[in-house]
Coordinates of C-alpha atoms (C1' of nucleotides) in Angstrom, one line a residue:
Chain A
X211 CA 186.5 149.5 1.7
X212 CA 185.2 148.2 -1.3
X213 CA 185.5 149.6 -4.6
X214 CA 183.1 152.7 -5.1
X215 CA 179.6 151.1 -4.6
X216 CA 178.0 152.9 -7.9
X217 CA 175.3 150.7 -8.5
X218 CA 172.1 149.2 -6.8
X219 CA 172.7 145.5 -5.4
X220 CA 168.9 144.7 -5.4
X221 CA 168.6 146.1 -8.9
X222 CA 171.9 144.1 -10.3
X223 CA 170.1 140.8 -8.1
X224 CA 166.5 141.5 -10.2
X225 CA 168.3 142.1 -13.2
X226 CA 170.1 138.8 -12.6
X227 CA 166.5 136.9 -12.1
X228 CA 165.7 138.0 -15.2
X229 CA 169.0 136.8 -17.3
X230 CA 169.1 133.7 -15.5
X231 CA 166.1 132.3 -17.4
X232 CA 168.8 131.6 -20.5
X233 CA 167.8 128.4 -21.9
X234 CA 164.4 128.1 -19.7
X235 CA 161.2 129.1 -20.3
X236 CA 159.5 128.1 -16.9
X237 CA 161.3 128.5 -13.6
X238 CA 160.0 127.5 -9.8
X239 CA 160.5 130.2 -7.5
X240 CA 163.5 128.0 -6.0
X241 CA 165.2 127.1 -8.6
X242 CA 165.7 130.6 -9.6
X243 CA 166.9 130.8 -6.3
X244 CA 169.3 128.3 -6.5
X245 CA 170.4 129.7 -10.0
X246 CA 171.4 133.1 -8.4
X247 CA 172.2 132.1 -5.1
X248 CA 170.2 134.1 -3.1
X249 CA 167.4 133.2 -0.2
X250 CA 163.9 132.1 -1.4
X251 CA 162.3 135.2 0.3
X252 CA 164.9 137.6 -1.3
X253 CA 163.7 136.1 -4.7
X254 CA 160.5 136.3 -4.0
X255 CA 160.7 139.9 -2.9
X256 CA 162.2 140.7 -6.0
X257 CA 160.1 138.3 -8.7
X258 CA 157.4 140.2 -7.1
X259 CA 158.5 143.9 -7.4
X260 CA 159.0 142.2 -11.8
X261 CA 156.0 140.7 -11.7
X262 CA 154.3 143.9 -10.8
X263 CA 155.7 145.7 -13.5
X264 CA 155.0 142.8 -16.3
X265 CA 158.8 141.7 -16.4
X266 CA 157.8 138.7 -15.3
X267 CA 154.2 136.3 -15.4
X268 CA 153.7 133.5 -13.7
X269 CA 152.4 130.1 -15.9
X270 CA 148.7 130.3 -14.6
X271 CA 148.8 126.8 -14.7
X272 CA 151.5 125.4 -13.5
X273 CA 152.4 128.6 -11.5
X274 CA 156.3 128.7 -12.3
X275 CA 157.7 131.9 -13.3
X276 CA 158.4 133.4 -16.9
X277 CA 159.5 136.6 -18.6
X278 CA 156.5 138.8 -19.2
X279 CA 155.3 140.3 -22.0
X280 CA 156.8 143.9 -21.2
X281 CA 160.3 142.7 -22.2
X282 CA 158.4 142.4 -25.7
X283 CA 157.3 145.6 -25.6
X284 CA 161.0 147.3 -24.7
X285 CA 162.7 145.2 -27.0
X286 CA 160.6 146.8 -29.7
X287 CA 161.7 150.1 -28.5
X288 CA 165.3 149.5 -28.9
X289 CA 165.7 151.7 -32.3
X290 CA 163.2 154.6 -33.6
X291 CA 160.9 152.1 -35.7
X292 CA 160.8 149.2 -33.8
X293 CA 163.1 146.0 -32.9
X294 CA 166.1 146.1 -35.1
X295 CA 165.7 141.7 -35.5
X296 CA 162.7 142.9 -37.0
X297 CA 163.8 145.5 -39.2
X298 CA 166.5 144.0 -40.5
X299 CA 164.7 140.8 -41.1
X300 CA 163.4 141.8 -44.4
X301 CA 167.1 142.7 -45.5
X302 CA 168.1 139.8 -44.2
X303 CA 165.6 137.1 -45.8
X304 CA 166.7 139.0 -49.6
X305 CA 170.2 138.3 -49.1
X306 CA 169.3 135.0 -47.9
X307 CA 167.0 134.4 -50.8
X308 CA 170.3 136.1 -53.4
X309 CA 173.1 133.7 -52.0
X310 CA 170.8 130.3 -50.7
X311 CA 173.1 130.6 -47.2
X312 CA 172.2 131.0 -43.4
X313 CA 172.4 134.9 -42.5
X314 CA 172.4 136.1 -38.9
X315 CA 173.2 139.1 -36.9
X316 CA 175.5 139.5 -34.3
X317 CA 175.7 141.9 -31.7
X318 CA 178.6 142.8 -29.1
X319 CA 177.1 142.7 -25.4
X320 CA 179.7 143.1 -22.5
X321 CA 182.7 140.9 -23.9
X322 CA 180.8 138.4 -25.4
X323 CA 179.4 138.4 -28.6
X324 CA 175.1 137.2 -28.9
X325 CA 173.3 136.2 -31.5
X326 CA 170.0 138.1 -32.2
X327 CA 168.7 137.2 -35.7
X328 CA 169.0 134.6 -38.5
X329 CA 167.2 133.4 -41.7
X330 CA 167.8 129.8 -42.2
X331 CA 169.7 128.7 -45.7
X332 CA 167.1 127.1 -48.0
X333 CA 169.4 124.4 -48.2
X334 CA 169.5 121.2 -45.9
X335 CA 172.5 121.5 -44.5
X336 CA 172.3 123.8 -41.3
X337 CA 173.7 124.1 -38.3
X338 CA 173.8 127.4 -36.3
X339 CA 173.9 128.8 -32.9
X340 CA 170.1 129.5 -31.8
X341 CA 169.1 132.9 -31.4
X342 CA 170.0 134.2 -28.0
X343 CA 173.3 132.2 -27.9
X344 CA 176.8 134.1 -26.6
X345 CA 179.9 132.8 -28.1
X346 CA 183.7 134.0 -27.0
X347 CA 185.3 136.5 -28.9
X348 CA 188.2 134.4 -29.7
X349 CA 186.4 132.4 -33.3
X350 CA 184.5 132.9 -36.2
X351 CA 184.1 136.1 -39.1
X352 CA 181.7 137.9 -36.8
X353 CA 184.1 138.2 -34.0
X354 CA 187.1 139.4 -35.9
X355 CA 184.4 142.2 -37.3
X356 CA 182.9 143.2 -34.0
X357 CA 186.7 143.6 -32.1
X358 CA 188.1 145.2 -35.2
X359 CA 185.2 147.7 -35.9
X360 CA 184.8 148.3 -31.9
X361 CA 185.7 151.9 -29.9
X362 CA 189.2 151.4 -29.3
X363 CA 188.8 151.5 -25.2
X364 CA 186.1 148.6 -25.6
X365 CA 188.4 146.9 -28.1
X366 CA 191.3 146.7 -25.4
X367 CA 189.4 145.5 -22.8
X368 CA 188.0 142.7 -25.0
X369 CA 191.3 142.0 -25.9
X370 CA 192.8 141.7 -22.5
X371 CA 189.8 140.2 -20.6
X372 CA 189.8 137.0 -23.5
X373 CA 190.8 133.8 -22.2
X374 CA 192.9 132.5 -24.8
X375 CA 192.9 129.2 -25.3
X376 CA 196.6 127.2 -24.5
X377 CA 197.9 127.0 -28.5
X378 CA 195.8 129.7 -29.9
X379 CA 197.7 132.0 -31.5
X380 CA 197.0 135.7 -30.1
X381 CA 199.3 136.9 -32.6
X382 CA 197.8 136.1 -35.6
X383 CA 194.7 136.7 -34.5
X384 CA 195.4 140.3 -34.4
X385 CA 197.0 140.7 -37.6
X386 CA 193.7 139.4 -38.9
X387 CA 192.0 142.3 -36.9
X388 CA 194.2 144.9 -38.6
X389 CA 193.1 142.6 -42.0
X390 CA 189.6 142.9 -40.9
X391 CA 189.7 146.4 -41.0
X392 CA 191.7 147.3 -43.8
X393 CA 188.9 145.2 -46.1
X394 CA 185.9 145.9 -44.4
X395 CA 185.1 142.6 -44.0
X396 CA 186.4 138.7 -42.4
X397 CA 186.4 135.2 -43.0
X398 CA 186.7 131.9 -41.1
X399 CA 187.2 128.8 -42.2
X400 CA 186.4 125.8 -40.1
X401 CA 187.4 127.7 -36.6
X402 CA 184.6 127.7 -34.6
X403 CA 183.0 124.3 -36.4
X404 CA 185.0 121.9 -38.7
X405 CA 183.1 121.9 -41.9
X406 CA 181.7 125.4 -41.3
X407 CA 182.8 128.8 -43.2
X408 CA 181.3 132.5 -42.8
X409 CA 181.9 135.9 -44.5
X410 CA 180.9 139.0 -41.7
X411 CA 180.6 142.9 -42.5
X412 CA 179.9 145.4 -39.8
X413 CA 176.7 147.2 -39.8
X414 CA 177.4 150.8 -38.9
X415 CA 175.4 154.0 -37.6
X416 CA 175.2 157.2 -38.9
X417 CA 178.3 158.4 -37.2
X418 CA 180.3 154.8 -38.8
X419 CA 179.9 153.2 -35.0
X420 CA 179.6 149.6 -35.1
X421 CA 176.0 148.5 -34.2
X422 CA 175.9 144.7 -35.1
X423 CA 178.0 142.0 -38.1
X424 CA 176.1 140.9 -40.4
X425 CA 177.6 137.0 -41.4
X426 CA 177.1 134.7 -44.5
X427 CA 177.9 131.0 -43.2
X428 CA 177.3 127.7 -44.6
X429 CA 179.6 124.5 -45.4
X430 CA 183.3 125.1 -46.2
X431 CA 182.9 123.1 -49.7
X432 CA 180.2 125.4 -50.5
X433 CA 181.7 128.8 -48.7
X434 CA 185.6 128.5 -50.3
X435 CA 187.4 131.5 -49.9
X436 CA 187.6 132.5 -53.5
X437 CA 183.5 132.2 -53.1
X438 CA 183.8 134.3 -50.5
X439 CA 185.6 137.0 -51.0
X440 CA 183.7 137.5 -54.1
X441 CA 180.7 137.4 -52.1
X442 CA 181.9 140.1 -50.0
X443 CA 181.0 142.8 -51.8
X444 CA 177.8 142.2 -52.0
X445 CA 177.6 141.7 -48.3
X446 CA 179.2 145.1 -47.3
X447 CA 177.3 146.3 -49.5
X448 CA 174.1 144.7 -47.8
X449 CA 175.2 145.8 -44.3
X450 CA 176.0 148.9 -45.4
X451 CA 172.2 149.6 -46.6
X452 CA 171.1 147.9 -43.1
X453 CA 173.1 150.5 -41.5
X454 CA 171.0 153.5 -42.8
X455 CA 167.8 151.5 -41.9
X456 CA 168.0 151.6 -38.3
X457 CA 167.7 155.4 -38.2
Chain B
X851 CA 151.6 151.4 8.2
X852 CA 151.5 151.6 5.0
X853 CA 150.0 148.4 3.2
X854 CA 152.4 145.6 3.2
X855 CA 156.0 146.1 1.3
X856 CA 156.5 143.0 -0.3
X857 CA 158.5 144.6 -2.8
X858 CA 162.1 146.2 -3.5
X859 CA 161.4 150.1 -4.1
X860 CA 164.9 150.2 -5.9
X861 CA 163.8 147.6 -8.1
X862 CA 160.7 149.1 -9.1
X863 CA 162.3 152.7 -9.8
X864 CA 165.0 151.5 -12.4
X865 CA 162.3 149.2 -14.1
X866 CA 160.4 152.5 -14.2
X867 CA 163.3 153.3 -15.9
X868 CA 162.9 151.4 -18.5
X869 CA 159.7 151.7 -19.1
X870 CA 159.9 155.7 -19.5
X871 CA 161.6 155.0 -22.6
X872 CA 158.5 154.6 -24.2
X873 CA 158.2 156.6 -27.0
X874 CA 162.0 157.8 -27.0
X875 CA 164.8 155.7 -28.3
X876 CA 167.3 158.4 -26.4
X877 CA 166.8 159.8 -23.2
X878 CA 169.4 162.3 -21.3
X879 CA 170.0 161.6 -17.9
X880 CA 168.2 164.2 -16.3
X881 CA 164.9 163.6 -18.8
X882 CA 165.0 160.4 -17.2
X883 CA 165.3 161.9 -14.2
X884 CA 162.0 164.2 -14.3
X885 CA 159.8 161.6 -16.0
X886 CA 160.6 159.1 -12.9
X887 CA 160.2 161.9 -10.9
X888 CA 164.3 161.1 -8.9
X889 CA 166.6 162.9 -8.5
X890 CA 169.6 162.3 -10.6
X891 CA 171.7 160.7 -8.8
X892 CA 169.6 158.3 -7.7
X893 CA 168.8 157.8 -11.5
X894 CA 172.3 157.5 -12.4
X895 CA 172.9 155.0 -9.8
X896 CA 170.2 153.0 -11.0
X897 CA 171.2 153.6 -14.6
X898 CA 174.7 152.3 -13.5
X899 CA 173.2 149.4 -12.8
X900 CA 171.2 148.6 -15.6
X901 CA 174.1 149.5 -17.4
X902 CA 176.2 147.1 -16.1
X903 CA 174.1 144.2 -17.1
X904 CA 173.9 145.3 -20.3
X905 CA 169.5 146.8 -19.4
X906 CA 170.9 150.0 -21.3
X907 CA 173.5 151.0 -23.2
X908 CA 175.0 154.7 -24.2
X909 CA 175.1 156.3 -27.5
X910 CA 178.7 156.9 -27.7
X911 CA 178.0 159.9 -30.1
X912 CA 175.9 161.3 -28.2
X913 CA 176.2 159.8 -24.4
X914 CA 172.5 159.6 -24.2
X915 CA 170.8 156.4 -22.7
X916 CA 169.3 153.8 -24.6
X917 CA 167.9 150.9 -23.8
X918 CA 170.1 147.9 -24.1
X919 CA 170.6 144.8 -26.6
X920 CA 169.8 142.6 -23.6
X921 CA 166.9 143.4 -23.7
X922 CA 166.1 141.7 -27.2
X923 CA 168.1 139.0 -26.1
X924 CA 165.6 138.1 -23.3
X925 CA 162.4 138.9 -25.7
X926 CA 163.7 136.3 -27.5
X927 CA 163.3 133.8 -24.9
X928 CA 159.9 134.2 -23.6
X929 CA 158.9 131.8 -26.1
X930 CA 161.0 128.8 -27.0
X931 CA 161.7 129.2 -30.5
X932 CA 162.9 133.6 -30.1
X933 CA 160.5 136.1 -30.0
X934 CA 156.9 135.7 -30.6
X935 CA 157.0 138.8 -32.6
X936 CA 159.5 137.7 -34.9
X937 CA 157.9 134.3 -34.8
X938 CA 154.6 135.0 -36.1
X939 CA 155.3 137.8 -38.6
X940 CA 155.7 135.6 -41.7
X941 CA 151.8 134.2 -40.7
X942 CA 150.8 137.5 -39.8
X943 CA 152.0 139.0 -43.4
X944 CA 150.6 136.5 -45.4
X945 CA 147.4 137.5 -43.7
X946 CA 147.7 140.6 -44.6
X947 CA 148.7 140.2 -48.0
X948 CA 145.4 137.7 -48.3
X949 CA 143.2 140.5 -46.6
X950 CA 144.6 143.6 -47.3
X951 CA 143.9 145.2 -44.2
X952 CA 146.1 146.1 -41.0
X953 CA 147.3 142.9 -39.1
X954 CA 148.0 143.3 -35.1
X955 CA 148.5 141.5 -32.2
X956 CA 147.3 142.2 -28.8
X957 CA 148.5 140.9 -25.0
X958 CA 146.8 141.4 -21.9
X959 CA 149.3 142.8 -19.6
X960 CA 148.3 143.8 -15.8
X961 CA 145.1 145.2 -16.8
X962 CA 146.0 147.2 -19.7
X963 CA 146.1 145.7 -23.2
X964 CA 149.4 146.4 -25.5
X965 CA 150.0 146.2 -29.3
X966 CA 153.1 144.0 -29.6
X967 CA 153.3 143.5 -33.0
X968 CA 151.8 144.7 -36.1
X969 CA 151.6 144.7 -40.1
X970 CA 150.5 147.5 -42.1
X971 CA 147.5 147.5 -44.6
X972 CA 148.8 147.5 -48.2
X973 CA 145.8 150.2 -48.5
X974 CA 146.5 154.1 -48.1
X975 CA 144.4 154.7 -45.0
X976 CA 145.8 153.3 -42.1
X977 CA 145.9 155.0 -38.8
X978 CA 146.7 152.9 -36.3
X979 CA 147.9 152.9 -32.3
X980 CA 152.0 152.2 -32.5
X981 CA 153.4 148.8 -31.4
X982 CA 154.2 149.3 -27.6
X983 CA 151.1 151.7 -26.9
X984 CA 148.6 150.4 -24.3
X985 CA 144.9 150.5 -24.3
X986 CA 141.9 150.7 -21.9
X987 CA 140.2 147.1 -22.3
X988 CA 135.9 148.1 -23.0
X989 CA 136.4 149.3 -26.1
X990 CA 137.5 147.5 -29.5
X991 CA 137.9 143.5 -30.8
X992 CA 140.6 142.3 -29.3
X993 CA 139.8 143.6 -26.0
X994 CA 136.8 141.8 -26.4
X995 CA 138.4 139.0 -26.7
X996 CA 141.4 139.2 -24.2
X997 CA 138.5 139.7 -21.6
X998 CA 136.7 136.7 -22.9
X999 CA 138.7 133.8 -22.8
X1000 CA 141.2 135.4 -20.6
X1001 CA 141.6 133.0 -17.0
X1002 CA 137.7 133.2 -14.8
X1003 CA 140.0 134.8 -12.2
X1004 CA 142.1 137.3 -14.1
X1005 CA 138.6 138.1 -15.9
X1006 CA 136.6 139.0 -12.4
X1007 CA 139.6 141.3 -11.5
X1008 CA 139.6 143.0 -14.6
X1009 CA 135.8 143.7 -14.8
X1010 CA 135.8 145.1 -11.4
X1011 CA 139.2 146.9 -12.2
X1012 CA 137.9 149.2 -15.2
X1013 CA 137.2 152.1 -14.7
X1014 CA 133.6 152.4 -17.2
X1015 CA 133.5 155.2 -18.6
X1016 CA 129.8 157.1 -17.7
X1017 CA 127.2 155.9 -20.1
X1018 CA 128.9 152.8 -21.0
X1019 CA 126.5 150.1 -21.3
X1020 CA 128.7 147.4 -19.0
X1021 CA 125.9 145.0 -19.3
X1022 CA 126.0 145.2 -23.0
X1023 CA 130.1 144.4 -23.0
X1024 CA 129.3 141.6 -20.6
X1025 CA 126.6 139.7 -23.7
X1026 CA 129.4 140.6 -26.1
X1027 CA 131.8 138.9 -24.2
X1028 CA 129.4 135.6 -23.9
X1029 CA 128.7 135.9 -27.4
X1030 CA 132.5 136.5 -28.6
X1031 CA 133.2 133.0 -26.0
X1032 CA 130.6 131.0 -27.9
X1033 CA 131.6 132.4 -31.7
X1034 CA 135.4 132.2 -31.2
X1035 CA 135.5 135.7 -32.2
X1036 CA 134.8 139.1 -31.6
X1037 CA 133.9 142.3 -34.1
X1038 CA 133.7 146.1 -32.9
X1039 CA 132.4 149.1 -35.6
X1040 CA 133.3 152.7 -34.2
X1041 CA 133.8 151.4 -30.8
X1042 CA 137.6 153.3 -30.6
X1043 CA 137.6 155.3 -33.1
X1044 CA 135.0 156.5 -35.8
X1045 CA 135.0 154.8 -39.2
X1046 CA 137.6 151.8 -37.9
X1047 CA 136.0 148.1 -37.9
X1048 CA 137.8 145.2 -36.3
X1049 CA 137.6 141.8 -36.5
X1050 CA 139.6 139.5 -33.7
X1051 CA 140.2 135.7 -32.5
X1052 CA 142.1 134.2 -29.6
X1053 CA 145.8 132.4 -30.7
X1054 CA 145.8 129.9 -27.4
X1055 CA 148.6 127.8 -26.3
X1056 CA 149.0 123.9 -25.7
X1057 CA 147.0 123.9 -23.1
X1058 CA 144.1 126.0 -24.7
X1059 CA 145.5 129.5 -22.5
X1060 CA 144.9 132.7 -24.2
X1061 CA 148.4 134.2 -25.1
X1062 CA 146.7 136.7 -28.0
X1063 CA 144.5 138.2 -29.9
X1064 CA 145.0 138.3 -33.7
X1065 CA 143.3 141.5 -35.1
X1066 CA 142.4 142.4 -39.0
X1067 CA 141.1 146.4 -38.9
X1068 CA 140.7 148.5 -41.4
X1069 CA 137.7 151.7 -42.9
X1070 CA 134.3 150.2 -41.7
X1071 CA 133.4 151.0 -45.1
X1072 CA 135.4 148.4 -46.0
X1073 CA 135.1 145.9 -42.9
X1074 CA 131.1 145.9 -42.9
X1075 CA 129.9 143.6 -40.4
X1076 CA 129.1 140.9 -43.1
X1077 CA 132.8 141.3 -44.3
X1078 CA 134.0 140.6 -41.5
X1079 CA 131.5 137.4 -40.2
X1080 CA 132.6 136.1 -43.9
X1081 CA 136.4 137.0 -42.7
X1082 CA 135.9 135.3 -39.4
X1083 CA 136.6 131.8 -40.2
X1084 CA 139.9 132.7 -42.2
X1085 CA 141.5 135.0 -39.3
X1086 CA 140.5 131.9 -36.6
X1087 CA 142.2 129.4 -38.3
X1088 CA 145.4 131.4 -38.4
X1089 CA 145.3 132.4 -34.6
X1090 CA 145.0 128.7 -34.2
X1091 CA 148.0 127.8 -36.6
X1092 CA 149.6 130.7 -35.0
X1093 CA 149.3 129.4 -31.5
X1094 CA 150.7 125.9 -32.5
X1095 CA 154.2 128.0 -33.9
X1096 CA 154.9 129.2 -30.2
X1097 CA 155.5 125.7 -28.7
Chain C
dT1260 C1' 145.2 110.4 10.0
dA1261 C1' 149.5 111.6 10.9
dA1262 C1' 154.0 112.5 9.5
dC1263 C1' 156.6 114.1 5.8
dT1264 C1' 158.1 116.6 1.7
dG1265 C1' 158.3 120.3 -1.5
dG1266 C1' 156.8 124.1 -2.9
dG1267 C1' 155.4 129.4 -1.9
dT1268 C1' 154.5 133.3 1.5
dT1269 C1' 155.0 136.3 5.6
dT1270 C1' 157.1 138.1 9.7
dC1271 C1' 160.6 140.6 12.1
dA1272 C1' 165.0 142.3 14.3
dT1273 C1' 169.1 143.9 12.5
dA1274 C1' 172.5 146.8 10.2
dT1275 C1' 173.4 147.1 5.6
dA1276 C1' 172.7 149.4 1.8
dG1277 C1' 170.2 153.0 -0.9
dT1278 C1' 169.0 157.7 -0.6
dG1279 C1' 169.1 162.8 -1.9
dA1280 C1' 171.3 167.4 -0.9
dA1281 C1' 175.0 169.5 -2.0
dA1282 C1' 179.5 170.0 -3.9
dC1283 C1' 182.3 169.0 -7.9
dA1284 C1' 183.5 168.4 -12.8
dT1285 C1' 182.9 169.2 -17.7
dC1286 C1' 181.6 171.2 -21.5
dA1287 C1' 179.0 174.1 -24.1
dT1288 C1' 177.2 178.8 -25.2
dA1289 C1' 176.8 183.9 -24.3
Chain D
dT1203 C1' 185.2 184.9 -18.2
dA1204 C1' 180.8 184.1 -16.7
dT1205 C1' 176.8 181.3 -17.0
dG1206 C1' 174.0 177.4 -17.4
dA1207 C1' 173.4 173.3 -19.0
dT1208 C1' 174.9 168.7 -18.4
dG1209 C1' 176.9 164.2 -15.7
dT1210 C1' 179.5 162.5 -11.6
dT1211 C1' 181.0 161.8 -6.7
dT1212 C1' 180.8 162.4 -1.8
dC1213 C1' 178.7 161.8 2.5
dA1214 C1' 175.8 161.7 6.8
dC1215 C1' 171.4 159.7 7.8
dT1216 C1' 168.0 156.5 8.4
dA1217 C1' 164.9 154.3 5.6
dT1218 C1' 165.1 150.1 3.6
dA1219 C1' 166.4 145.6 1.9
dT1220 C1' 167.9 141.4 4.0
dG1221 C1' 167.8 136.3 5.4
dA1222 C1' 166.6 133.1 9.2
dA1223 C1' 163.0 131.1 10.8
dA1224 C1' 158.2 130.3 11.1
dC1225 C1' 154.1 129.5 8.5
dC1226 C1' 150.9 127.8 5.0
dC1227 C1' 149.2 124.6 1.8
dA1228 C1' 149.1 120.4 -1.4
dG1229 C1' 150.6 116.5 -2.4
dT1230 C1' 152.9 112.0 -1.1
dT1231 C1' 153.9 108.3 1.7
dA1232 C1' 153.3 105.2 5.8

DNA sequence: TAACTGGGTTTCATATAGTGAAACATCATA
DNA sequence: TATGATGTTTCACTATATGAAACCCAGTTA
């Protein structure tokens, strides 16, 4: 009746325990219940089979739930030497230290776009997405790079699934992708923040597949364009050398 | 019959997928399959799942599975500030650049103890376990001192858990664990491996809760035991500094 | 002390939902 | 073209996950 049942409900419901602590640390059994909509005995079936595999711990204090320490351990596991945030990091913290501006790494997960690393500018002024945060698609340098450097299937889906804002224009928006791609690399200028600018190059694997975009942002009076397009360079270049470090 | 099911088989089996990706960053699906001991289409209905929710991801190249970039996402929320591992690098490297010697960090999780982090000794000789691998808790430092100040409860079960090895003094680890409690610190020469000294210390939380041990090892030639009493007070004072950075 | 509230845990009848054998598809290599 | 690896889908069977309700246990509150 359904469409093809390929996939495990309980599994997809655990999995969904474990994402919905976004934002929380510390969750009572029933409020992660609430959160997924599911019975308090279901949840608890399932926090338990988590718990017993160290997905999740429970506060031995205030005996709310948490993500365990095995999530760590995976995480670390994710490329041949380790966790890529930490790999990169070092990368990352030069390029900081060579242009004084807030560097992060974006990564492409599902149809929205995550944010899994940043070294803070040196300079006062800074205002970024935490670590862990999903933005739309739609905004910013990193997006254009991630759509315009994705497979071609995934890019189409992306493309049809957005929800466009009422006013935005789609059109231009792709010509900017095709832009993207000619040059290797994107700007933004005060789209996803006023005030705020960012230069993005993609990272790519061995076999030039788009792993993660590496962006320069800061404030638009620092980051002008002519800035940063001669910065750009110098990024690719950067993200090009991150690209051969994760195997 | 069997003793009490209060947990989701299916859910178990695709976290066990997961964690047979120790050690391998790809993984076909029918290597999956024989390490989990499933047949593959259960496997690949429980890797659909994961899939879906973003718990693994495919090498396009290749089609293998990998684990996936949510993964890292949730690692970066078991603490509030991103990933603990991330977090307490910068401490841990200045550490090691101060000492010299190997820098690691140890959890307890279930009742084995796991390497979650490390930093390598600037020295040549350096042979240590890989981040991710688990250890047996009577032997070494930090296991010392994850049994020592880990919660009365949790410290009973593991006691009674391990499995002591014939001609282990136990009542010998039981006086080091009283002494490591009342020093703040732990030391082991040759206890894992020959010619390997360690020195170790609790990072506690807020509410004085172990979370950690920080560990400094290195050539017993060069951590003597005086070395490392003199080191003792240093390494403490950065596990506490270090448990202040997670919340 | 009793009645209440809010958490977590366990039980149990029910049929839903996951299972694995086998068949199928796909792509190498021989 | 055969052969032997993969990964994928189907399908009949019943083992297995489900949620309502009952239960427990600590704090409140009256």
């Amino acid at each position: 009746m359904e469409d093809s049942k390929l996939t495990v409900r309980a599994v997809e419901r655990a999995l969904d325990i474990m994402l919905c602590f976004t934002g929380a640390t510390e969750l009572t059994l029933t409020e992660i219940a609430s959160r997924v909509e599911l019975h308090k005995s279901t949840v608890h079936r399932l926090l338990a089979s988590l718990e017993g595999k160290g997905f999740v711990m429970r506060d031995a204090a205030t005996d709310k739930y948490r993500l365990g320490y095995r999530l760590w351990e995976l995480s670390a596991n994710l490329s041949k030497e380790g966790d890529p945030g930490i790999i990169l990091l070092p990368e990352m913290e030069r390029l900081r230290d060579l242009l004084g501006e807030t560097i992060s790494l974006y990564v492409q997960d599902g149809l929205e776009r995550i944010r899994i690393q940043a070294v803070q500018s040196t300079h006062a002024i800074r205002r970024v997405a935490p670590v862990g945060a999903r933005m739309p698609l739609y905004v910013g340098a990193s997006s254009k790079v991630l759509v315009a450097f994705a497979e071609p299937s995934l890019q189409q889906q992306l493309l049809a699934s957005a929800d466009w804002p009422a006013g935005l224009d789609q059109q231009a928006f792709l010509l900017q992708l095709s832009e993207t791609k000619r040059a290797g690399f994107a700007t933004s200028v005060e789209e996803r923040e006023p005030g705020a600018a960012a230069v993005a190059a993609p990272i790519l694997d061995h076999g030039g597949r788009l792993v993660a975009a590496l962006a320069v942002s800061g404030p638009a009076n620092r980051l002008t364009l002519e800035e940063m397009q001669a910065q750009a360079p110098l990024i690719m270049e950067a993200a090009r050398r991150m690209g051969t470090m994760l195997r």
